[in-house]
Amino acid sequence: MMMEKVLSRSVRMICSGGMAVIGMSMLSQTAFAQDANIQRVEITGSSIKRATAETASPVQVIGRDELLKSGKATVAEYLQTLPVDGAGSLPTGFGSGFAAGSTAISLRGLGATSTLVLLNGRRMAPFARADDGQKSFTDLSTVPMQIVERIEVLKDGASSLYGADAIAGVVNIILRKDFTGLQVRGETGASRYSDAKQNKASLTYGQGTLDEDKYNWVINAEFNQSDELKASQRRDREWIGKGDLRPWGYANNTQYAGGWLTNGVGSPAPTGLLLNPATGQYVSLPGCDKFSTSRQDQANACLWHHDQFRAMQPKIDSINLYTRGTWQINADTQAYTEIGYSKRNTDFTMTPGGSSSTVVFPGQNGGPNQLINYGNAITMAANHPQNPYGVPVRVRYSAWDVGPSVRSAENKFTRFVVGLKGTYAGWDYETGFTHSESKLGLEWSNMLNMRVLQSALGDPKSQFFPYYLGAEAGKNSPALYNALRRTSTSDSSTKLSVIDFKASRELFALPGGNLGLAIGGEHRQEKLNNPSMSGTEDGSINGSYTAAFGDSKVSAIYAEVLAPVLKTVELTAALRYDHYDKFNSTTPKLGAKWTPLKTFALRGTFTKGFRAPSAAESNPLSQAVGSASVMDPVRCKGGVPMAGASSSDCSLNVNAIKIGNPNLQPEKSKGYTLGIVWDPLPDTSLALDAWKIKRDNEINPVSYAEAAARPDVVRNDNNLKDAAGNVIPNTGTLLVLQGAYRNSSYTEVSGVDLDVKQRLRLGAWGKATIGLNWSHTASWLRVESEALKYQFAGTHGNCDTSNCAGTPKNKINLTGSWDIANWNFTATANYRDSMKNIRYEGATACASKLANGSDAPAGCKLASFTTVDLSARWNFSKQLQLTASVANLFDKVAPLDPLTYGGMSFNPMDNSGAIGRYFKVGANYTF
């Protein structure tokens, strides 16, 4: 029967995940209503069970098999390869960020805070430290990969069902619930350089069947270990991990360089730089050859580069435990519980601390911010043995004798769910209680006690004076180092408790089938306690204050309707009301699907969404100080440094202060999709969806470009001089930007997604599948005001909300999978489009320059990047399965990217091109 053929194919695609296309096969609602034996399923984005996975909303399903074929080690690693993921996601290697040790996905490049992540359809406590000190998000590293059943990615808004944060879409990770038996899996991997080793082991055990035993219990344990990868371990891989970009034409003062000199500015050096009072220029103390491996090209300098210390990938040790028990109480009632525990330890090596930090911290009782510019405050006393000038002089010192700082993070995540589901009086219902917590312990070693440093260099009365620098550091006592070294710590936590209920049923008949209705509600409480690193509260270490505190209570109700008004027309509508302490929100969603043929449908949605201000944004006791990449509008005009300035002023990393604002209102959004799903041939499936999202009333600090032009910026005292030699006030090197969060700008993004799947029946040669997943971003527009608009599509922006990863217009995955006998071979090509190396479309200057002043990279364009991954699986027997994979099969090198600070001289989106060809082998045994 034709209906059965179409249905069976649809069910197979739901179970296997397909390649980004689900339920492409059409089946009329009338046919579903007429067959009571058809099993109905619930798809992310709807609370109404239906017989087809194809809804009015575009949903991508990634099946378990597809995950395992990919060769990726974690859920986050896989999701970040999807074309729908964009700038603002958090890769594992971003160890210098606020949320180091975590991972996150950012749909449509709108940031992790606008992407809602669910586990088995329910929220999780967010990571205990906000990204950029502002953005609350769910840490994907807490999810065990081996027990994932499937992942559903809803690619339009869903606040009408799930509430806040679902502006860009929803990622619902669904774990296995009915496993029986014992399964053991092991995997090991290493790069072509025999480093960056990964080891993984998992055990899954389940017993009992609901039909016969009336219960099922499954438990999973997963262990992961990854070696730290130092930037120096890629010294032979062209520019990868290098701070020294002079061989490619760049100046010596790039962002990962230290010890350089330029126009009276000195960067901290391991020898120590002293300011010559007669010339106004810094001069290096002797002994540079004992420290730096970098070629010296400046007299009186000691140039060095961060790759002598920094890591590219952290050391990781993690364990994930998960168990679920299900009990069939009677034919109509089922009880279940879930318990999850995750512990992840990461260590990321940074550079040694420096003497010239500019630190910010709150005043007493949360009063006005205090600022200490240690670059000017720390001086070497006139009678210090290493001071040849006889007067106190400023110092620029990188304390290699103290040692590099290692940033260690221990993230513990716990989750408990108890629920009841069943049928009653014609209703399918489910209710549950969820509690989850995220606890983050941070430990940063070898931070500098700036007060001890200040007195040891500049106060002859100090017990630690004199502190010998650089080549003479061997004269220092252990007591001095004990006092100078600080291990800075912080213990943060988030807690989430939720009670929820939902029910659905069919009501009266319509021409196309029965009307479906779902109702639901929830109450949740969230708490955040994120104190700053110890020593930052008073500016006594070389780090600034970043903290967030707050709690919130939310109550919500919602309703959804599915109306098959005709045999070929299905309408959906949903409405949700959320009540917060300070505001209320009502968010609707409308959808329509027209199926004139069983093989063709036209679909579209309209949705409204919102994002509530986080505790980091709305509490005046919350504050974040981070780094920002800006062009100094005073010292750099049109991309050209002014007389007395340097090229570093045209691409400068400075401190940026962001302060909580209790008067913030929620962000709001409107989203639209319009698309087709079409099976032009029996084995061909196609989905084409246009999308547009407008997010207004956005919560942001003053944009970095705008803040840099404000008069309240903090500058150094190395002011420029005019042609007559007169000092121009307030023209020194930019140090600090500041501003409270505000509801200001709006962002409008639009584009097209194309998903194509072709199945090939090869007879004796087995079967194959070819899939194409393409996301095109036509526009990514940020509007600060009518006069201030930034178009980021195809450029290296938006740096305000990402690590300058950029916004490529096109991202494509092309996958081919071939099954023959007991073998499967899968190849995936991953393509990232080229980007203009400008901060926004229409920018008058290239974001990076070569030493000779020309645009960089060549043509002011970051080249596109393509890699190919290959995996193989051999079913040796019914019990034993052997796997192997090669990531970046052709060992492509990631393009040189001097602007981003997410990777050392490479873009974090191109991480596999930095690590190099990577091999994995594994085995899976089922008892």
mmCIF file of C-alpha atoms in Angstrom, residues 620-907:
data_model
loop_
_atom_site.group_PDB
_atom_site.id
_atom_site.type_symbol
_atom_site.label_atom_id
_atom_site.label_comp_id
_atom_site.label_asym_id
_atom_site.label_seq_id
_atom_site.Cartn_x
_atom_site.Cartn_y
_atom_site.Cartn_z
ATOM 1 C CA PRO A 620 24.014 46.362 39.831
ATOM 2 C CA LEU A 621 26.345 44.200 41.932
ATOM 3 C CA SER A 622 27.266 42.279 38.772
ATOM 4 C CA GLN A 623 30.213 43.478 36.756
ATOM 5 C CA ALA A 624 32.409 42.087 34.009
ATOM 6 C CA VAL A 625 35.800 43.267 32.810
ATOM 7 C CA GLY A 626 37.135 41.651 29.686
ATOM 8 C CA SER A 627 39.156 42.450 26.622
ATOM 9 C CA ALA A 628 37.866 44.110 23.486
ATOM 10 C CA SER A 629 39.370 44.384 20.020
ATOM 11 C CA VAL A 630 38.978 47.959 18.774
ATOM 12 C CA MET A 631 40.428 50.529 16.449
ATOM 13 C CA ASP A 632 41.425 53.631 18.429
ATOM 14 C CA PRO A 633 39.563 56.512 16.743
ATOM 15 C CA VAL A 634 42.017 59.054 18.175
ATOM 16 C CA ARG A 635 45.373 57.447 17.408
ATOM 17 C CA CYS A 636 44.279 55.667 14.214
ATOM 18 C CA LYS A 637 42.384 57.513 11.481
ATOM 19 C CA GLY A 638 40.953 55.497 8.595
ATOM 20 C CA GLY A 639 43.162 52.559 9.459
ATOM 21 C CA VAL A 640 46.340 54.652 9.367
ATOM 22 C CA PRO A 641 48.222 55.389 12.626
ATOM 23 C CA MET A 642 48.707 59.048 13.469
ATOM 24 C CA ALA A 643 52.191 60.520 13.831
ATOM 25 C CA GLY A 644 53.634 59.143 17.055
ATOM 26 C CA ALA A 645 51.163 56.237 17.184
ATOM 27 C CA SER A 646 51.731 52.693 15.927
ATOM 28 C CA SER A 647 49.945 50.036 13.905
ATOM 29 C CA SER A 648 48.870 48.358 17.152
ATOM 30 C CA ASP A 649 46.550 51.337 17.768
ATOM 31 C CA CYS A 650 44.581 50.265 14.692
ATOM 32 C CA SER A 651 43.834 46.813 16.142
ATOM 33 C CA LEU A 652 44.091 47.075 19.889
ATOM 34 C CA ASN A 653 43.010 44.784 22.740
ATOM 35 C CA VAL A 654 41.840 46.885 25.683
ATOM 36 C CA ASN A 655 39.892 46.369 28.900
ATOM 37 C CA ALA A 656 36.114 46.737 28.639
ATOM 38 C CA ILE A 657 33.983 47.257 31.778
ATOM 39 C CA LYS A 658 30.322 46.176 31.744
ATOM 40 C CA ILE A 659 28.045 46.895 34.703
ATOM 41 C CA GLY A 660 24.611 45.472 35.582
ATOM 42 C CA ASN A 661 21.545 47.663 35.069
ATOM 43 C CA PRO A 662 18.393 46.894 37.143
ATOM 44 C CA ASN A 663 16.173 48.816 34.711
ATOM 45 C CA LEU A 664 16.712 46.486 31.769
ATOM 46 C CA GLN A 665 13.759 45.103 29.842
ATOM 47 C CA PRO A 666 13.764 41.755 28.022
ATOM 48 C CA GLU A 667 14.989 41.382 24.484
ATOM 49 C CA LYS A 668 12.205 40.661 22.015
ATOM 50 C CA SER A 669 12.212 38.995 18.643
ATOM 51 C CA LYS A 670 10.145 38.229 15.599
ATOM 52 C CA GLY A 671 10.967 35.307 13.374
ATOM 53 C CA TYR A 672 9.744 34.133 9.984
ATOM 54 C CA THR A 673 10.310 30.989 7.943
ATOM 55 C CA LEU A 674 8.994 30.011 4.531
ATOM 56 C CA GLY A 675 9.989 26.844 2.745
ATOM 57 C CA ILE A 676 9.231 23.748 0.767
ATOM 58 C CA VAL A 677 9.776 20.054 1.357
ATOM 59 C CA TRP A 678 9.790 17.938 -1.771
ATOM 60 C CA ASP A 679 10.454 14.348 -2.768
ATOM 61 C CA PRO A 680 10.944 14.820 -6.520
ATOM 62 C CA LEU A 681 11.976 11.163 -6.894
ATOM 63 C CA PRO A 682 11.302 8.098 -4.705
ATOM 64 C CA ASP A 683 14.812 8.260 -3.218
ATOM 65 C CA THR A 684 15.351 12.012 -3.256
ATOM 66 C CA SER A 685 14.386 14.410 -0.464
ATOM 67 C CA LEU A 686 14.776 18.170 -0.486
ATOM 68 C CA ALA A 687 13.983 20.979 1.939
ATOM 69 C CA LEU A 688 14.505 24.649 1.215
ATOM 70 C CA ASP A 689 13.701 27.208 3.930
ATOM 71 C CA ALA A 690 14.142 30.960 3.994
ATOM 72 C CA TRP A 691 14.435 32.483 7.468
ATOM 73 C CA LYS A 692 14.549 35.887 9.065
ATOM 74 C CA ILE A 693 14.924 36.911 12.717
ATOM 75 C CA LYS A 694 14.741 40.415 14.132
ATOM 76 C CA ARG A 695 15.882 40.791 17.736
ATOM 77 C CA ASP A 696 15.278 44.228 19.196
ATOM 78 C CA ASN A 697 15.544 45.947 22.564
ATOM 79 C CA GLU A 698 18.869 44.117 22.737
ATOM 80 C CA ILE A 699 20.841 44.011 25.940
ATOM 81 C CA ASN A 700 24.346 45.151 25.207
ATOM 82 C CA PRO A 701 26.971 47.442 26.609
ATOM 83 C CA VAL A 702 27.831 50.418 24.480
ATOM 84 C CA SER A 703 29.368 49.029 21.283
ATOM 85 C CA TYR A 704 33.143 48.904 21.431
ATOM 86 C CA ALA A 705 33.481 51.252 18.475
ATOM 87 C CA GLU A 706 31.145 53.757 20.106
ATOM 88 C CA ALA A 707 32.716 53.374 23.546
ATOM 89 C CA ALA A 708 36.198 53.993 22.144
ATOM 90 C CA ALA A 709 35.052 57.400 20.898
ATOM 91 C CA ARG A 710 33.523 58.497 24.220
ATOM 92 C CA PRO A 711 35.319 61.039 26.419
ATOM 93 C CA ASP A 712 35.203 58.800 29.505
ATOM 94 C CA VAL A 713 37.691 56.261 28.142
ATOM 95 C CA VAL A 714 40.865 55.755 30.139
ATOM 96 C CA ARG A 715 44.120 56.459 28.339
ATOM 97 C CA ASN A 716 47.797 56.255 29.186
ATOM 98 C CA ASP A 717 49.852 59.422 29.489
ATOM 99 C CA ASN A 718 51.977 58.834 26.363
ATOM 100 C CA ASN A 719 50.114 61.590 24.514
ATOM 101 C CA LEU A 720 50.716 62.416 20.881
ATOM 102 C CA LYS A 721 52.402 65.658 19.883
ATOM 103 C CA ASP A 722 51.553 68.078 17.117
ATOM 104 C CA ALA A 723 53.973 69.269 14.441
ATOM 105 C CA ALA A 724 55.322 71.938 16.790
ATOM 106 C CA GLY A 725 56.049 69.381 19.487
ATOM 107 C CA ASN A 726 53.156 70.379 21.737
ATOM 108 C CA VAL A 727 51.406 67.643 23.690
ATOM 109 C CA ILE A 728 47.871 66.849 22.502
ATOM 110 C CA PRO A 729 45.843 66.080 25.669
ATOM 111 C CA ASN A 730 43.949 62.779 26.037
ATOM 112 C CA THR A 731 45.640 61.096 23.082
ATOM 113 C CA GLY A 732 47.596 58.423 24.954
ATOM 114 C CA THR A 733 47.270 54.716 24.328
ATOM 115 C CA LEU A 734 43.720 53.482 24.945
ATOM 116 C CA LEU A 735 43.480 51.354 28.102
ATOM 117 C CA VAL A 736 39.871 50.975 29.290
ATOM 118 C CA LEU A 737 36.363 51.304 27.825
ATOM 119 C CA GLN A 738 33.315 51.363 30.057
ATOM 120 C CA GLY A 739 29.534 51.437 30.073
ATOM 121 C CA ALA A 740 26.484 49.893 31.703
ATOM 122 C CA TYR A 741 24.276 47.424 29.897
ATOM 123 C CA ARG A 742 21.391 49.023 28.057
ATOM 124 C CA ASN A 743 18.439 48.162 25.853
ATOM 125 C CA SER A 744 19.505 49.745 22.617
ATOM 126 C CA SER A 745 20.242 48.157 19.329
ATOM 127 C CA TYR A 746 18.443 45.643 17.174
ATOM 128 C CA THR A 747 19.813 42.837 15.064
ATOM 129 C CA GLU A 748 18.219 41.468 11.928
ATOM 130 C CA VAL A 749 19.528 38.313 10.320
ATOM 131 C CA SER A 750 18.201 36.477 7.294
ATOM 132 C CA GLY A 751 19.189 33.689 4.984
ATOM 133 C CA VAL A 752 18.327 30.365 3.382
ATOM 134 C CA ASP A 753 18.878 26.730 4.409
ATOM 135 C CA LEU A 754 19.035 23.914 1.884
ATOM 136 C CA ASP A 755 18.915 20.239 2.886
ATOM 137 C CA VAL A 756 19.131 17.554 0.213
ATOM 138 C CA LYS A 757 19.329 13.798 0.617
ATOM 139 C CA GLN A 758 19.761 11.241 -2.152
ATOM 140 C CA ARG A 759 19.549 7.508 -1.472
ATOM 141 C CA LEU A 760 21.235 5.119 -3.902
ATOM 142 C CA ARG A 761 20.293 1.438 -4.229
ATOM 143 C CA LEU A 762 23.387 -0.368 -5.513
ATOM 144 C CA GLY A 763 22.190 -3.949 -5.584
ATOM 145 C CA ALA A 764 25.055 -6.308 -4.763
ATOM 146 C CA TRP A 765 27.165 -3.230 -3.953
ATOM 147 C CA GLY A 766 24.925 -2.298 -1.033
ATOM 148 C CA LYS A 767 23.349 1.097 -0.588
ATOM 149 C CA ALA A 768 24.568 4.663 -0.274
ATOM 150 C CA THR A 769 23.329 8.057 0.805
ATOM 151 C CA ILE A 770 24.503 11.509 -0.259
ATOM 152 C CA GLY A 771 23.458 14.508 1.832
ATOM 153 C CA LEU A 772 23.953 18.241 1.444
ATOM 154 C CA ASN A 773 23.363 20.691 4.282
ATOM 155 C CA TRP A 774 23.908 24.344 3.307
ATOM 156 C CA SER A 775 23.214 27.494 5.310
ATOM 157 C CA HIS A 776 23.464 30.879 3.595
ATOM 158 C CA THR A 777 23.449 34.076 5.666
ATOM 159 C CA ALA A 778 22.268 36.840 3.374
ATOM 160 C CA SER A 779 22.302 39.585 5.995
ATOM 161 C CA TRP A 780 23.531 40.013 9.577
ATOM 162 C CA LEU A 781 22.683 43.606 10.436
ATOM 163 C CA ARG A 782 23.288 45.304 13.799
ATOM 164 C CA VAL A 783 21.619 48.713 14.182
ATOM 165 C CA GLU A 784 22.770 50.886 17.085
ATOM 166 C CA SER A 785 20.929 53.965 15.794
ATOM 167 C CA GLU A 786 19.713 55.375 12.501
ATOM 168 C CA ALA A 787 23.180 56.771 11.931
ATOM 169 C CA LEU A 788 25.097 53.748 13.196
ATOM 170 C CA LYS A 789 24.473 50.496 11.345
ATOM 171 C CA TYR A 790 26.808 47.536 10.916
ATOM 172 C CA GLN A 791 26.404 44.840 8.291
ATOM 173 C CA PHE A 792 28.489 41.839 9.351
ATOM 174 C CA ALA A 793 27.534 39.208 6.760
ATOM 175 C CA GLY A 794 30.650 38.115 4.911
ATOM 176 C CA THR A 795 32.964 40.068 7.253
ATOM 177 C CA HIS A 796 35.180 39.354 10.234
ATOM 178 C CA GLY A 797 32.671 40.938 12.674
ATOM 179 C CA ASN A 798 30.762 40.842 14.951
ATOM 180 C CA CYS A 799 33.590 41.204 17.478
ATOM 181 C CA ASP A 800 31.287 42.639 20.162
ATOM 182 C CA THR A 801 29.541 39.303 20.744
ATOM 183 C CA SER A 802 32.139 36.778 19.603
ATOM 184 C CA ASN A 803 35.863 36.257 19.654
ATOM 185 C CA CYS A 804 36.142 37.912 16.235
ATOM 186 C CA ALA A 805 35.418 34.565 14.578
ATOM 187 C CA GLY A 806 33.517 36.342 11.810
ATOM 188 C CA THR A 807 30.262 35.827 9.938
ATOM 189 C CA PRO A 808 30.791 33.802 6.750
ATOM 190 C CA LYS A 809 27.911 33.960 4.305
ATOM 191 C CA ASN A 810 28.018 30.254 3.480
ATOM 192 C CA LYS A 811 28.697 27.087 5.467
ATOM 193 C CA ILE A 812 28.218 23.686 3.839
ATOM 194 C CA ASN A 813 28.405 20.047 4.885
ATOM 195 C CA LEU A 814 28.455 17.410 2.126
ATOM 196 C CA THR A 815 28.211 13.816 3.347
ATOM 197 C CA GLY A 816 28.429 10.496 1.557
ATOM 198 C CA SER A 817 27.735 7.211 3.337
ATOM 199 C CA TRP A 818 28.121 3.728 1.786
ATOM 200 C CA ASP A 819 26.983 0.447 3.365
ATOM 201 C CA ILE A 820 28.241 -2.775 1.804
ATOM 202 C CA ALA A 821 28.126 -6.157 3.513
ATOM 203 C CA ASN A 822 29.443 -5.637 7.044
ATOM 204 C CA TRP A 823 31.136 -2.339 6.229
ATOM 205 C CA ASN A 824 30.173 1.308 6.331
ATOM 206 C CA PHE A 825 32.268 4.125 4.893
ATOM 207 C CA THR A 826 31.354 7.767 5.466
ATOM 208 C CA ALA A 827 33.033 10.890 4.130
ATOM 209 C CA THR A 828 32.097 14.464 5.050
ATOM 210 C CA ALA A 829 33.347 17.665 3.442
ATOM 211 C CA ASN A 830 33.077 20.776 5.631
ATOM 212 C CA TYR A 831 33.192 24.158 3.911
ATOM 213 C CA ARG A 832 33.469 27.605 5.474
ATOM 214 C CA ASP A 833 33.149 30.592 3.131
ATOM 215 C CA SER A 834 35.766 33.299 2.733
ATOM 216 C CA MET A 835 35.353 36.541 4.706
ATOM 217 C CA LYS A 836 36.473 40.092 4.172
ATOM 218 C CA ASN A 837 38.962 41.019 6.878
ATOM 219 C CA ILE A 838 36.999 44.096 7.842
ATOM 220 C CA ARG A 839 35.049 44.678 11.038
ATOM 221 C CA TYR A 840 31.835 45.451 9.138
ATOM 222 C CA GLU A 841 30.708 46.001 5.562
ATOM 223 C CA GLY A 842 31.694 49.447 4.354
ATOM 224 C CA ALA A 843 34.553 49.849 6.836
ATOM 225 C CA THR A 844 37.093 52.284 5.460
ATOM 226 C CA ALA A 845 40.087 50.233 6.531
ATOM 227 C CA CYS A 846 41.175 46.623 6.595
ATOM 228 C CA ALA A 847 41.104 45.191 10.121
ATOM 229 C CA SER A 848 44.725 44.013 9.823
ATOM 230 C CA LYS A 849 47.770 45.530 8.165
ATOM 231 C CA LEU A 850 51.171 44.259 7.140
ATOM 232 C CA ALA A 851 54.274 46.025 8.397
ATOM 233 C CA ASN A 852 54.484 47.965 5.134
ATOM 234 C CA GLY A 853 50.957 49.289 5.625
ATOM 235 C CA SER A 854 49.240 47.128 3.014
ATOM 236 C CA ASP A 855 46.067 45.174 3.739
ATOM 237 C CA ALA A 856 46.322 41.757 5.301
ATOM 238 C CA PRO A 857 45.837 38.970 4.565
ATOM 239 C CA ALA A 858 46.410 39.564 0.865
ATOM 240 C CA GLY A 859 43.454 41.479 -0.517
ATOM 241 C CA CYS A 860 42.100 41.977 3.017
ATOM 242 C CA LYS A 861 40.363 38.614 2.735
ATOM 243 C CA LEU A 862 40.399 35.529 4.918
ATOM 244 C CA ALA A 863 40.395 32.570 2.557
ATOM 245 C CA SER A 864 37.677 29.943 2.598
ATOM 246 C CA PHE A 865 38.468 26.655 4.280
ATOM 247 C CA THR A 866 37.454 23.090 3.433
ATOM 248 C CA THR A 867 38.273 19.853 5.205
ATOM 249 C CA VAL A 868 37.301 16.252 4.548
ATOM 250 C CA ASP A 869 36.653 13.712 7.306
ATOM 251 C CA LEU A 870 36.548 9.969 6.685
ATOM 252 C CA SER A 871 35.257 7.163 8.903
ATOM 253 C CA ALA A 872 34.866 3.399 8.549
ATOM 254 C CA ARG A 873 32.986 0.793 10.541
ATOM 255 C CA TRP A 874 33.318 -2.980 10.349
ATOM 256 C CA ASN A 875 30.773 -5.272 11.958
ATOM 257 C CA PHE A 876 33.172 -8.104 12.729
ATOM 258 C CA SER A 877 30.334 -10.041 14.361
ATOM 259 C CA LYS A 878 26.975 -9.399 15.898
ATOM 260 C CA GLN A 879 28.751 -8.493 19.114
ATOM 261 C CA LEU A 880 31.943 -6.759 17.971
ATOM 262 C CA GLN A 881 32.149 -3.570 15.951
ATOM 263 C CA LEU A 882 35.442 -1.911 14.961
ATOM 264 C CA THR A 883 35.704 1.740 13.926
ATOM 265 C CA ALA A 884 38.331 4.078 12.526
ATOM 266 C CA SER A 885 38.256 7.693 11.430
ATOM 267 C CA VAL A 886 40.495 10.376 9.996
ATOM 268 C CA ALA A 887 39.642 14.025 10.557
ATOM 269 C CA ASN A 888 41.078 16.541 8.084
ATOM 270 C CA LEU A 889 42.044 13.731 5.751
ATOM 271 C CA PHE A 890 44.136 15.941 3.448
ATOM 272 C CA ASP A 891 45.823 17.760 6.339
ATOM 273 C CA LYS A 892 44.695 21.204 5.223
ATOM 274 C CA VAL A 893 46.242 24.097 7.153
ATOM 275 C CA ALA A 894 43.819 26.669 8.527
ATOM 276 C CA PRO A 895 44.234 30.088 6.867
ATOM 277 C CA LEU A 896 46.256 32.697 8.711
ATOM 278 C CA ASP A 897 43.915 34.920 10.708
ATOM 279 C CA PRO A 898 45.627 37.784 12.577
ATOM 280 C CA LEU A 899 42.436 39.357 13.974
ATOM 281 C CA THR A 900 40.623 36.667 15.964
ATOM 282 C CA TYR A 901 41.599 36.051 19.562
ATOM 283 C CA GLY A 902 39.860 32.673 19.713
ATOM 284 C CA GLY A 903 42.862 30.894 18.184
ATOM 285 C CA MET A 904 46.507 31.870 17.899
ATOM 286 C CA SER A 905 46.787 33.136 14.313
ATOM 287 C CA PHE A 906 43.969 30.875 13.096
ATOM 288 C CA ASN A 907 40.204 31.107 13.224
#
